[in-house]
Amino acid sequence: MNDTEVKLNSRLTRRIMRRIYFVYALRTVLNPLFLKSLIALVFVWRSTAYISYGNVFANAPQLTDIPRNLTFMRDAFMHTEVTSATLLLSTVAILAWLASDFIRKSQHAYF
């Protein structure tokens, strides 16, 4: 093989591999698991404008005290704004949908 054939082969290989990497990236981005996780992450990120999670966790009772935790969560949810409650409920709904998809499709259908 001469130099021109080697250069042509390497250029073609790089060109083909760019296309393969592009298709792989596109499949990863359009993955339902990724999209649902991204939506849940956006809901949590937007809720930080209304909720100070650091203060919530600082004021929360210990995890082992279940009755006080339930009362704390109920009171915190009842005294929150409508926007915060909507974002939190939407996040929980998306995460439940994501978990049901993940459990239902136990095979590696996503990858």
mmCIF file of C-alpha atoms in Angstrom:
data_model
loop_
_atom_site.group_PDB
_atom_site.id
_atom_site.type_symbol
_atom_site.label_atom_id
_atom_site.label_comp_id
_atom_site.label_asym_id
_atom_site.label_seq_id
_atom_site.Cartn_x
_atom_site.Cartn_y
_atom_site.Cartn_z
ATOM 1 C CA MET A 1 0.000 0.000 0.000
ATOM 2 C CA ASN A 2 1.262 3.425 -0.785
ATOM 3 C CA ASP A 3 0.831 6.640 1.210
ATOM 4 C CA THR A 4 -2.221 7.906 -0.673
ATOM 5 C CA GLU A 5 -4.154 4.676 -0.036
ATOM 6 C CA VAL A 6 -3.305 4.751 3.670
ATOM 7 C CA LYS A 7 -4.421 8.373 3.961
ATOM 8 C CA LEU A 8 -7.619 7.620 2.033
ATOM 9 C CA ASN A 9 -8.373 4.627 4.262
ATOM 10 C CA SER A 10 -7.816 6.616 7.450
ATOM 11 C CA ARG A 11 -10.010 9.481 6.199
ATOM 12 C CA LEU A 12 -12.795 7.054 5.278
ATOM 13 C CA THR A 13 -12.491 5.305 8.630
ATOM 14 C CA ARG A 14 -12.752 8.614 10.509
ATOM 15 C CA ARG A 15 -15.721 9.663 8.385
ATOM 16 C CA ILE A 16 -17.555 6.392 8.990
ATOM 17 C CA MET A 17 -16.800 6.466 12.705
ATOM 18 C CA ARG A 18 -18.129 10.034 12.996
ATOM 19 C CA ARG A 19 -21.419 8.817 11.568
ATOM 20 C CA ILE A 20 -21.505 5.853 13.933
ATOM 21 C CA TYR A 21 -20.790 8.097 16.928
ATOM 22 C CA PHE A 22 -23.514 10.504 15.785
ATOM 23 C CA VAL A 23 -26.101 7.706 15.543
ATOM 24 C CA TYR A 24 -25.057 6.383 18.960
ATOM 25 C CA ALA A 25 -25.367 9.854 20.524
ATOM 26 C CA LEU A 26 -28.753 10.379 18.873
ATOM 27 C CA ARG A 27 -30.043 7.042 20.174
ATOM 28 C CA THR A 28 -28.793 7.907 23.652
ATOM 29 C CA VAL A 29 -30.460 11.334 23.651
ATOM 30 C CA LEU A 30 -33.771 9.991 22.332
ATOM 31 C CA ASN A 31 -33.787 7.176 24.874
ATOM 32 C CA PRO A 32 -37.074 7.217 26.870
ATOM 33 C CA LEU A 33 -35.239 6.590 30.129
ATOM 34 C CA PHE A 34 -32.973 9.587 29.510
ATOM 35 C CA LEU A 35 -35.824 11.871 28.448
ATOM 36 C CA LYS A 36 -37.975 11.062 31.490
ATOM 37 C CA SER A 37 -35.001 11.507 33.808
ATOM 38 C CA LEU A 38 -34.245 14.841 32.170
ATOM 39 C CA ILE A 39 -37.839 16.015 32.649
ATOM 40 C CA ALA A 40 -37.752 15.026 36.344
ATOM 41 C CA LEU A 41 -34.415 16.799 36.758
ATOM 42 C CA VAL A 42 -35.828 19.980 35.186
ATOM 43 C CA PHE A 43 -38.814 19.877 37.564
ATOM 44 C CA VAL A 44 -36.501 19.513 40.579
ATOM 45 C CA TRP A 45 -34.199 22.247 39.280
ATOM 46 C CA ARG A 46 -37.107 24.657 38.755
ATOM 47 C CA SER A 47 -38.498 23.876 42.217
ATOM 48 C CA THR A 48 -35.285 25.195 43.802
ATOM 49 C CA ALA A 49 -36.485 28.686 42.869
ATOM 50 C CA TYR A 50 -39.407 28.211 45.292
ATOM 51 C CA ILE A 51 -38.060 25.712 47.847
ATOM 52 C CA SER A 52 -34.866 25.860 49.901
ATOM 53 C CA TYR A 53 -34.082 22.163 50.229
ATOM 54 C CA GLY A 54 -31.219 22.878 52.630
ATOM 55 C CA ASN A 55 -33.605 24.531 55.090
ATOM 56 C CA VAL A 56 -36.186 21.780 54.636
ATOM 57 C CA PHE A 57 -33.661 19.065 55.459
ATOM 58 C CA ALA A 58 -32.283 21.101 58.379
ATOM 59 C CA ASN A 59 -35.771 21.450 59.911
ATOM 60 C CA ALA A 60 -36.847 17.861 59.260
ATOM 61 C CA PRO A 61 -36.953 15.388 62.129
ATOM 62 C CA GLN A 62 -34.727 12.313 62.220
ATOM 63 C CA LEU A 63 -35.413 9.621 59.628
ATOM 64 C CA THR A 64 -36.122 7.017 62.302
ATOM 65 C CA ASP A 65 -39.020 9.037 63.729
ATOM 66 C CA ILE A 66 -41.655 8.033 61.166
ATOM 67 C CA PRO A 67 -44.764 9.640 62.741
ATOM 68 C CA ARG A 68 -43.044 13.022 63.093
ATOM 69 C CA ASN A 69 -41.728 12.732 59.533
ATOM 70 C CA LEU A 70 -45.207 12.099 58.179
ATOM 71 C CA THR A 71 -46.598 15.049 60.126
ATOM 72 C CA PHE A 72 -43.711 17.251 58.979
ATOM 73 C CA MET A 73 -44.211 16.304 55.311
ATOM 74 C CA ARG A 74 -47.966 16.807 55.504
ATOM 75 C CA ASP A 75 -47.614 20.220 57.145
ATOM 76 C CA ALA A 76 -44.858 21.293 54.752
ATOM 77 C CA PHE A 77 -46.927 20.274 51.752
ATOM 78 C CA MET A 78 -50.076 21.980 53.073
ATOM 79 C CA HIS A 79 -48.231 25.263 53.647
ATOM 80 C CA THR A 80 -46.444 25.404 50.302
ATOM 81 C CA GLU A 81 -47.349 27.485 47.272
ATOM 82 C CA VAL A 82 -49.385 26.042 44.418
ATOM 83 C CA THR A 83 -46.407 26.228 42.057
ATOM 84 C CA SER A 84 -44.166 24.316 44.457
ATOM 85 C CA ALA A 85 -46.794 21.672 45.045
ATOM 86 C CA THR A 86 -47.368 21.272 41.309
ATOM 87 C CA LEU A 87 -43.659 20.885 40.619
ATOM 88 C CA LEU A 88 -43.229 18.352 43.427
ATOM 89 C CA LEU A 89 -46.260 16.307 42.372
ATOM 90 C CA SER A 90 -45.088 16.383 38.758
ATOM 91 C CA THR A 91 -41.646 15.174 39.807
ATOM 92 C CA VAL A 92 -43.124 12.322 41.828
ATOM 93 C CA ALA A 93 -45.418 11.364 38.939
ATOM 94 C CA ILE A 94 -42.545 11.345 36.416
ATOM 95 C CA LEU A 95 -40.356 9.297 38.779
ATOM 96 C CA ALA A 96 -43.174 6.788 39.320
ATOM 97 C CA TRP A 97 -43.661 6.531 35.547
ATOM 98 C CA LEU A 98 -39.922 6.060 35.107
ATOM 99 C CA ALA A 99 -39.797 3.364 37.798
ATOM 100 C CA SER A 100 -42.746 1.493 36.300
ATOM 101 C CA ASP A 101 -41.097 1.565 32.864
ATOM 102 C CA PHE A 102 -37.813 0.392 34.336
ATOM 103 C CA ILE A 103 -39.456 -2.474 36.259
ATOM 104 C CA ARG A 104 -41.764 -3.511 33.431
ATOM 105 C CA LYS A 105 -38.942 -3.678 30.908
ATOM 106 C CA SER A 106 -36.443 -5.678 32.928
ATOM 107 C CA GLN A 107 -34.540 -6.614 29.785
ATOM 108 C CA HIS A 108 -31.907 -4.218 28.553
ATOM 109 C CA ALA A 109 -34.295 -2.622 26.082
ATOM 110 C CA TYR A 110 -33.004 0.870 26.751
ATOM 111 C CA PHE A 111 -29.426 0.238 25.714
#
